[in-house]
Amino acid sequence: MEEQINSSLSNLGDKLSGWFNSLILNLPNILLAVVIFGGAYYLAQKLNVLIINGLKNKVKQVSIRRLLGNVISIAVVAIGLFLSLSILNLDKALTSILAGAGVAGLAVGLALQGTLSNTFSGIFLAIKNVINVGDFIETNGFSGTVDEINLRHIKLRESDNNIVVIPNSMVLENPFKNFGLTRKIRVTLECGVGYESDLEVVKKMSIDVIKKAFPQEEKNIEFHYLEFGGSSINFQMRFWVKAVKSLTLLEAKSDAIMLLKRKFDEKEINIPYPIRTIYSKSA
């Protein structure tokens, strides 16, 4: 019994001695691996801050900037970890980690397929700058002002003040109209004047009224007579207004109608009511 204990202690001493010798021999590699991993972690923290601050002008959504910063930080730390394990000759451990990460990544990707789709769609929308907070958009049968854009969905505030939450992937995969991209909207206005009216005077007067109220920078106001109607000669006007919301289109059209009506009244130009003549046979 005593001999077995002594033999075990001797083997333990040899094992500890071997470990100590390996530690001394690999001490430079260990120190280098620690320095590399620590440097990678420090660099990741600095890059995270720089990316978040540097993307303020390009990506307005804070959540998107933080996500991009975190992704790059994790990538830098992972590279530092792999280099450290390689220096320590832990290739088998590195291979096991990569294999486990691949399996885990596949499982997570399948489980979070919808969430990841919305996340990447949100990043794409933020980077491409096609939708921003404050824009008026129409998408998926809804229209309103964008109140919030995050990694999962877009919040729209409709004209009746209701909030609509739409997943990012649905916005990206379906057509949408953003009134905030062009900064100009064309207004179309239709009206009619009596047959006794001087059409040249009506045309010039209408164009002058609209041009004074809505100055046109480059393109001229379009005016076209459309048809001989049942009780009037109908015309159409098209002009541009600076706007980023569909409500501005309605406001501009309303103002134009009031201005034309006031001017026509001053010049005694008739906007006739629809007239229907009924004939009946006498008994």
mmCIF file of C-alpha atoms in Angstrom:
data_model
loop_
_atom_site.group_PDB
_atom_site.id
_atom_site.type_symbol
_atom_site.label_atom_id
_atom_site.label_comp_id
_atom_site.label_asym_id
_atom_site.label_seq_id
_atom_site.Cartn_x
_atom_site.Cartn_y
_atom_site.Cartn_z
ATOM 1 C CA MET A 1 0.000 0.000 0.000
ATOM 2 C CA GLU A 2 2.759 2.405 0.916
ATOM 3 C CA GLU A 3 4.597 1.582 -2.292
ATOM 4 C CA GLN A 4 1.481 2.376 -4.358
ATOM 5 C CA ILE A 5 1.085 5.747 -2.649
ATOM 6 C CA ASN A 6 4.747 6.565 -3.230
ATOM 7 C CA SER A 7 4.441 5.521 -6.860
ATOM 8 C CA SER A 8 1.363 7.671 -7.324
ATOM 9 C CA LEU A 9 3.051 10.663 -5.722
ATOM 10 C CA SER A 10 6.069 10.118 -7.929
ATOM 11 C CA ASN A 11 3.893 10.034 -11.049
ATOM 12 C CA LEU A 12 2.039 13.151 -9.909
ATOM 13 C CA GLY A 13 5.345 14.904 -9.343
ATOM 14 C CA ASP A 14 6.546 13.917 -12.783
ATOM 15 C CA LYS A 15 3.304 15.140 -14.325
ATOM 16 C CA LEU A 16 3.479 18.478 -12.492
ATOM 17 C CA SER A 17 7.126 18.803 -13.409
ATOM 18 C CA GLY A 18 6.265 18.190 -17.064
ATOM 19 C CA TRP A 19 3.516 20.767 -16.948
ATOM 20 C CA PHE A 20 5.820 23.265 -15.310
ATOM 21 C CA ASN A 21 8.472 22.670 -17.946
ATOM 22 C CA SER A 22 5.869 23.084 -20.705
ATOM 23 C CA LEU A 23 4.669 26.280 -19.062
ATOM 24 C CA ILE A 24 8.199 27.681 -18.974
ATOM 25 C CA LEU A 25 8.869 26.663 -22.562
ATOM 26 C CA ASN A 26 5.549 28.093 -23.803
ATOM 27 C CA LEU A 27 5.598 31.188 -21.587
ATOM 28 C CA PRO A 28 6.610 33.517 -24.476
ATOM 29 C CA ASN A 29 3.771 32.136 -26.617
ATOM 30 C CA ILE A 30 1.309 32.503 -23.743
ATOM 31 C CA LEU A 31 2.354 36.095 -23.120
ATOM 32 C CA LEU A 32 2.135 36.853 -26.845
ATOM 33 C CA ALA A 33 -1.306 35.251 -27.067
ATOM 34 C CA VAL A 34 -2.534 37.270 -24.070
ATOM 35 C CA VAL A 35 -1.143 40.467 -25.590
ATOM 36 C CA ILE A 36 -2.792 39.759 -28.959
ATOM 37 C CA PHE A 37 -6.170 38.927 -27.421
ATOM 38 C CA GLY A 38 -6.022 41.954 -25.119
ATOM 39 C CA GLY A 39 -5.040 44.191 -28.033
ATOM 40 C CA ALA A 40 -7.891 42.815 -30.127
ATOM 41 C CA TYR A 41 -10.381 43.451 -27.330
ATOM 42 C CA TYR A 42 -9.101 47.016 -26.836
ATOM 43 C CA LEU A 43 -9.208 47.652 -30.583
ATOM 44 C CA ALA A 44 -12.752 46.282 -30.761
ATOM 45 C CA GLN A 45 -13.947 48.722 -28.086
ATOM 46 C CA LYS A 46 -12.348 51.660 -29.847
ATOM 47 C CA LEU A 47 -13.718 50.624 -33.237
ATOM 48 C CA ASN A 48 -17.199 50.287 -31.754
ATOM 49 C CA VAL A 49 -17.157 53.909 -30.582
ATOM 50 C CA LEU A 50 -15.605 55.183 -33.819
ATOM 51 C CA ILE A 51 -18.142 53.388 -35.994
ATOM 52 C CA ILE A 52 -21.144 54.573 -33.979
ATOM 53 C CA ASN A 53 -19.920 58.183 -34.093
ATOM 54 C CA GLY A 54 -18.704 58.009 -37.687
ATOM 55 C CA LEU A 55 -22.035 56.775 -39.068
ATOM 56 C CA LYS A 56 -24.138 59.554 -37.552
ATOM 57 C CA ASN A 57 -24.377 61.422 -40.850
ATOM 58 C CA LYS A 58 -24.992 58.329 -42.989
ATOM 59 C CA VAL A 59 -27.177 56.172 -40.729
ATOM 60 C CA LYS A 60 -29.670 58.123 -38.640
ATOM 61 C CA GLN A 61 -31.068 55.164 -36.708
ATOM 62 C CA VAL A 62 -29.149 54.649 -33.446
ATOM 63 C CA SER A 63 -30.047 50.962 -33.247
ATOM 64 C CA ILE A 64 -28.556 50.307 -36.687
ATOM 65 C CA ARG A 65 -25.331 52.135 -35.828
ATOM 66 C CA ARG A 66 -24.971 50.165 -32.617
ATOM 67 C CA LEU A 67 -25.600 46.888 -34.398
ATOM 68 C CA LEU A 68 -22.933 47.595 -37.014
ATOM 69 C CA GLY A 69 -20.485 48.634 -34.298
ATOM 70 C CA ASN A 70 -21.158 45.482 -32.284
ATOM 71 C CA VAL A 71 -20.823 43.201 -35.307
ATOM 72 C CA ILE A 72 -17.432 44.640 -36.220
ATOM 73 C CA SER A 73 -16.303 44.518 -32.577
ATOM 74 C CA ILE A 74 -17.258 40.853 -32.286
ATOM 75 C CA ALA A 75 -15.428 40.092 -35.529
ATOM 76 C CA VAL A 76 -12.241 41.760 -34.254
ATOM 77 C CA VAL A 77 -12.411 39.882 -30.925
ATOM 78 C CA ALA A 78 -12.994 36.593 -32.767
ATOM 79 C CA ILE A 79 -9.952 37.195 -34.973
ATOM 80 C CA GLY A 80 -7.872 37.946 -31.871
ATOM 81 C CA LEU A 81 -9.109 34.723 -30.224
ATOM 82 C CA PHE A 82 -8.269 32.607 -33.266
ATOM 83 C CA LEU A 83 -4.779 34.115 -33.528
ATOM 84 C CA SER A 84 -4.160 33.518 -29.825
ATOM 85 C CA LEU A 85 -5.208 29.859 -30.046
ATOM 86 C CA SER A 86 -3.058 29.405 -33.137
ATOM 87 C CA ILE A 87 -0.007 30.818 -31.339
ATOM 88 C CA LEU A 88 -0.606 28.391 -28.462
ATOM 89 C CA ASN A 89 -0.723 25.491 -30.969
ATOM 90 C CA LEU A 90 -4.296 24.711 -29.994
ATOM 91 C CA ASP A 91 -5.332 23.917 -33.543
ATOM 92 C CA LYS A 92 -7.645 21.114 -32.463
ATOM 93 C CA ALA A 93 -9.427 23.408 -30.042
ATOM 94 C CA LEU A 94 -9.703 26.026 -32.783
ATOM 95 C CA THR A 95 -11.168 23.476 -35.177
ATOM 96 C CA SER A 96 -13.677 22.359 -32.539
ATOM 97 C CA ILE A 97 -14.711 25.952 -31.864
ATOM 98 C CA LEU A 98 -15.240 26.653 -35.569
ATOM 99 C CA ALA A 99 -17.240 23.464 -36.029
ATOM 100 C CA GLY A 100 -19.383 24.218 -32.981
ATOM 101 C CA ALA A 101 -19.896 27.796 -34.130
ATOM 102 C CA GLY A 102 -20.997 26.569 -37.556
ATOM 103 C CA VAL A 103 -23.558 24.154 -36.127
ATOM 104 C CA ALA A 104 -24.800 26.729 -33.618
ATOM 105 C CA GLY A 105 -25.000 29.381 -36.319
ATOM 106 C CA LEU A 106 -27.056 27.091 -38.551
ATOM 107 C CA ALA A 107 -29.446 26.253 -35.720
ATOM 108 C CA VAL A 108 -29.827 29.909 -34.716
ATOM 109 C CA GLY A 109 -30.299 30.943 -38.344
ATOM 110 C CA LEU A 110 -33.113 28.455 -38.861
ATOM 111 C CA ALA A 111 -34.796 29.372 -35.588
ATOM 112 C CA LEU A 112 -34.548 33.113 -36.155
ATOM 113 C CA GLN A 113 -35.052 33.211 -39.899
ATOM 114 C CA GLY A 114 -37.822 35.798 -39.778
ATOM 115 C CA THR A 115 -36.049 37.957 -37.215
ATOM 116 C CA LEU A 116 -32.785 37.888 -39.148
ATOM 117 C CA SER A 117 -34.632 38.782 -42.348
ATOM 118 C CA ASN A 118 -36.144 41.833 -40.663
ATOM 119 C CA THR A 119 -32.770 42.767 -39.159
ATOM 120 C CA PHE A 120 -30.883 42.661 -42.452
ATOM 121 C CA SER A 121 -33.747 44.464 -44.166
ATOM 122 C CA GLY A 122 -33.540 47.215 -41.541
ATOM 123 C CA ILE A 123 -29.779 47.527 -42.079
ATOM 124 C CA PHE A 124 -30.270 47.718 -45.851
ATOM 125 C CA LEU A 125 -32.950 50.397 -45.540
ATOM 126 C CA ALA A 126 -30.731 52.420 -43.201
ATOM 127 C CA ILE A 127 -27.599 52.190 -45.349
ATOM 128 C CA LYS A 128 -29.390 52.907 -48.633
ATOM 129 C CA ASN A 129 -31.141 55.882 -47.033
ATOM 130 C CA VAL A 130 -34.401 55.246 -48.901
ATOM 131 C CA ILE A 131 -36.623 55.743 -45.835
ATOM 132 C CA ASN A 132 -35.942 58.104 -42.949
ATOM 133 C CA VAL A 133 -37.793 59.174 -39.838
ATOM 134 C CA GLY A 134 -40.203 61.956 -40.770
ATOM 135 C CA ASP A 135 -40.799 60.776 -44.349
ATOM 136 C CA PHE A 136 -44.346 60.230 -45.564
ATOM 137 C CA ILE A 137 -44.599 56.810 -47.229
ATOM 138 C CA GLU A 138 -47.194 54.460 -48.668
ATOM 139 C CA THR A 139 -46.537 50.723 -48.331
ATOM 140 C CA ASN A 140 -48.461 47.481 -47.878
ATOM 141 C CA GLY A 141 -51.780 49.311 -48.088
ATOM 142 C CA PHE A 142 -50.899 51.847 -45.361
ATOM 143 C CA SER A 143 -49.740 55.454 -45.544
ATOM 144 C CA GLY A 144 -48.344 57.770 -42.902
ATOM 145 C CA THR A 145 -45.327 59.485 -41.419
ATOM 146 C CA VAL A 146 -42.405 57.317 -40.305
ATOM 147 C CA ASP A 147 -42.079 57.658 -36.532
ATOM 148 C CA GLU A 148 -39.422 55.021 -35.883
ATOM 149 C CA ILE A 149 -37.129 52.609 -37.731
ATOM 150 C CA ASN A 150 -35.461 49.839 -35.740
ATOM 151 C CA LEU A 151 -33.982 46.414 -36.431
ATOM 152 C CA ARG A 152 -37.355 44.667 -36.594
ATOM 153 C CA HIS A 153 -40.016 47.016 -37.930
ATOM 154 C CA ILE A 154 -41.086 50.455 -39.080
ATOM 155 C CA LYS A 155 -43.708 52.465 -37.217
ATOM 156 C CA LEU A 156 -46.060 54.580 -39.309
ATOM 157 C CA ARG A 157 -48.303 57.272 -37.882
ATOM 158 C CA GLU A 158 -51.376 57.514 -40.107
ATOM 159 C CA SER A 159 -53.410 60.659 -40.718
ATOM 160 C CA ASP A 160 -55.933 59.600 -38.047
ATOM 161 C CA ASN A 161 -53.027 59.315 -35.530
ATOM 162 C CA ASN A 162 -53.113 55.517 -35.423
ATOM 163 C CA ILE A 163 -49.770 53.684 -35.315
ATOM 164 C CA VAL A 164 -49.089 50.905 -37.839
ATOM 165 C CA VAL A 165 -46.174 48.510 -37.212
ATOM 166 C CA ILE A 166 -44.802 46.923 -40.407
ATOM 167 C CA PRO A 167 -41.916 44.394 -40.425
ATOM 168 C CA ASN A 168 -38.847 45.607 -42.305
ATOM 169 C CA SER A 169 -38.828 42.638 -44.669
ATOM 170 C CA MET A 170 -42.374 43.424 -45.837
ATOM 171 C CA VAL A 171 -41.388 47.005 -46.602
ATOM 172 C CA LEU A 172 -38.291 45.947 -48.518
ATOM 173 C CA GLU A 173 -39.927 43.111 -50.464
ATOM 174 C CA ASN A 174 -42.996 45.091 -51.557
ATOM 175 C CA PRO A 175 -43.285 48.317 -53.567
ATOM 176 C CA PHE A 176 -43.453 51.491 -51.493
ATOM 177 C CA LYS A 177 -43.785 55.179 -52.290
ATOM 178 C CA ASN A 178 -41.654 57.669 -50.353
ATOM 179 C CA PHE A 179 -42.744 61.277 -50.769
ATOM 180 C CA GLY A 180 -39.562 62.405 -49.025
ATOM 181 C CA LEU A 181 -37.198 61.280 -51.798
ATOM 182 C CA THR A 182 -38.117 63.789 -54.523
ATOM 183 C CA ARG A 183 -38.963 66.848 -52.419
ATOM 184 C CA LYS A 184 -41.390 67.941 -55.161
ATOM 185 C CA ILE A 185 -44.945 66.892 -55.949
ATOM 186 C CA ARG A 186 -46.947 67.650 -59.074
ATOM 187 C CA VAL A 187 -50.475 68.906 -58.454
ATOM 188 C CA THR A 188 -53.183 68.167 -61.027
ATOM 189 C CA LEU A 189 -56.233 70.412 -61.039
ATOM 190 C CA GLU A 190 -59.276 70.113 -63.305
ATOM 191 C CA CYS A 191 -61.979 72.711 -63.847
ATOM 192 C CA GLY A 192 -64.444 73.952 -66.451
ATOM 193 C CA VAL A 193 -65.608 77.323 -67.783
ATOM 194 C CA GLY A 194 -68.707 78.370 -69.680
ATOM 195 C CA TYR A 195 -68.871 78.226 -73.452
ATOM 196 C CA GLU A 196 -69.152 82.025 -73.638
ATOM 197 C CA SER A 197 -65.689 82.450 -72.010
ATOM 198 C CA ASP A 198 -62.632 83.752 -73.876
ATOM 199 C CA LEU A 199 -60.382 80.681 -73.687
ATOM 200 C CA GLU A 200 -57.151 82.618 -74.228
ATOM 201 C CA VAL A 201 -57.982 84.942 -71.326
ATOM 202 C CA VAL A 202 -58.938 82.022 -69.100
ATOM 203 C CA LYS A 203 -55.663 80.244 -69.858
ATOM 204 C CA LYS A 204 -53.439 83.272 -69.209
ATOM 205 C CA MET A 205 -55.350 84.280 -66.088
ATOM 206 C CA SER A 206 -55.206 80.788 -64.597
ATOM 207 C CA ILE A 207 -51.483 80.401 -65.247
ATOM 208 C CA ASP A 208 -50.734 83.841 -63.737
ATOM 209 C CA VAL A 209 -52.744 83.099 -60.586
ATOM 210 C CA ILE A 210 -51.067 79.741 -59.976
ATOM 211 C CA LYS A 211 -47.570 81.004 -60.814
ATOM 212 C CA LYS A 212 -47.910 83.847 -58.315
ATOM 213 C CA ALA A 213 -49.070 81.532 -55.532
ATOM 214 C CA PHE A 214 -46.736 78.627 -56.375
ATOM 215 C CA PRO A 215 -43.509 79.891 -58.011
ATOM 216 C CA GLN A 216 -42.037 77.341 -60.411
ATOM 217 C CA GLU A 217 -38.251 77.032 -60.317
ATOM 218 C CA GLU A 218 -37.511 75.203 -63.554
ATOM 219 C CA LYS A 219 -40.580 73.666 -65.169
ATOM 220 C CA ASN A 220 -43.496 75.701 -66.470
ATOM 221 C CA ILE A 221 -47.115 75.312 -65.506
ATOM 222 C CA GLU A 222 -48.997 73.025 -67.883
ATOM 223 C CA PHE A 223 -52.432 74.093 -69.076
ATOM 224 C CA HIS A 224 -54.536 72.039 -71.497
ATOM 225 C CA TYR A 225 -58.139 72.181 -72.570
ATOM 226 C CA LEU A 226 -59.490 68.640 -72.429
ATOM 227 C CA GLU A 227 -62.967 68.489 -73.954
ATOM 228 C CA PHE A 228 -66.217 70.123 -74.807
ATOM 229 C CA GLY A 229 -68.248 68.994 -71.835
ATOM 230 C CA GLY A 230 -71.988 68.820 -71.424
ATOM 231 C CA SER A 231 -72.173 72.275 -69.842
ATOM 232 C CA SER A 232 -68.576 73.572 -69.867
ATOM 233 C CA ILE A 233 -65.238 73.504 -71.649
ATOM 234 C CA ASN A 234 -63.027 71.530 -69.302
ATOM 235 C CA PHE A 235 -59.341 72.142 -68.755
ATOM 236 C CA GLN A 236 -56.494 70.664 -66.717
ATOM 237 C CA MET A 237 -53.595 72.388 -64.981
ATOM 238 C CA ARG A 238 -50.451 70.750 -63.618
ATOM 239 C CA PHE A 239 -47.869 72.513 -61.477
ATOM 240 C CA TRP A 240 -45.141 71.676 -58.954
ATOM 241 C CA VAL A 241 -44.975 72.314 -55.214
ATOM 242 C CA LYS A 242 -42.236 71.645 -52.702
ATOM 243 C CA ALA A 243 -43.499 68.867 -50.463
ATOM 244 C CA VAL A 244 -42.540 65.691 -48.667
ATOM 245 C CA LYS A 245 -46.037 64.671 -47.563
ATOM 246 C CA SER A 246 -49.167 63.762 -49.464
ATOM 247 C CA LEU A 247 -51.098 66.160 -47.199
ATOM 248 C CA THR A 248 -49.209 69.042 -48.805
ATOM 249 C CA LEU A 249 -50.607 67.898 -52.156
ATOM 250 C CA LEU A 250 -54.160 68.220 -50.834
ATOM 251 C CA GLU A 251 -53.426 71.599 -49.262
ATOM 252 C CA ALA A 252 -51.901 72.958 -52.466
ATOM 253 C CA LYS A 253 -54.836 71.725 -54.533
ATOM 254 C CA SER A 254 -57.311 73.261 -52.091
ATOM 255 C CA ASP A 255 -55.503 76.616 -52.157
ATOM 256 C CA ALA A 256 -55.368 76.578 -55.962
ATOM 257 C CA ILE A 257 -59.121 75.947 -56.203
ATOM 258 C CA MET A 258 -59.881 78.871 -53.899
ATOM 259 C CA LEU A 259 -57.555 81.191 -55.817
ATOM 260 C CA LEU A 260 -59.026 80.293 -59.209
ATOM 261 C CA LYS A 261 -62.595 80.620 -57.928
ATOM 262 C CA ARG A 262 -61.863 84.065 -56.471
ATOM 263 C CA LYS A 263 -60.196 85.242 -59.691
ATOM 264 C CA PHE A 264 -62.967 83.888 -61.911
ATOM 265 C CA ASP A 265 -65.565 85.630 -59.739
ATOM 266 C CA GLU A 266 -63.677 88.939 -60.057
ATOM 267 C CA LYS A 267 -63.559 88.665 -63.863
ATOM 268 C CA GLU A 268 -67.123 87.286 -64.080
ATOM 269 C CA ILE A 269 -65.975 84.055 -65.656
ATOM 270 C CA ASN A 270 -68.625 81.420 -65.223
ATOM 271 C CA ILE A 271 -67.947 77.961 -63.784
ATOM 272 C CA PRO A 272 -71.253 76.378 -64.826
ATOM 273 C CA TYR A 273 -73.239 73.830 -62.938
ATOM 274 C CA PRO A 274 -73.956 70.564 -64.726
ATOM 275 C CA ILE A 275 -77.125 71.090 -66.745
ATOM 276 C CA ARG A 276 -79.592 68.387 -67.677
ATOM 277 C CA THR A 277 -82.453 69.108 -70.047
ATOM 278 C CA ILE A 278 -85.512 66.861 -69.837
ATOM 279 C CA TYR A 279 -87.990 66.675 -72.680
ATOM 280 C CA SER A 280 -91.452 65.239 -72.198
ATOM 281 C CA LYS A 281 -94.159 64.618 -74.734
ATOM 282 C CA SER A 282 -97.352 66.511 -74.204
ATOM 283 C CA ALA A 283 -100.415 64.389 -73.712
#
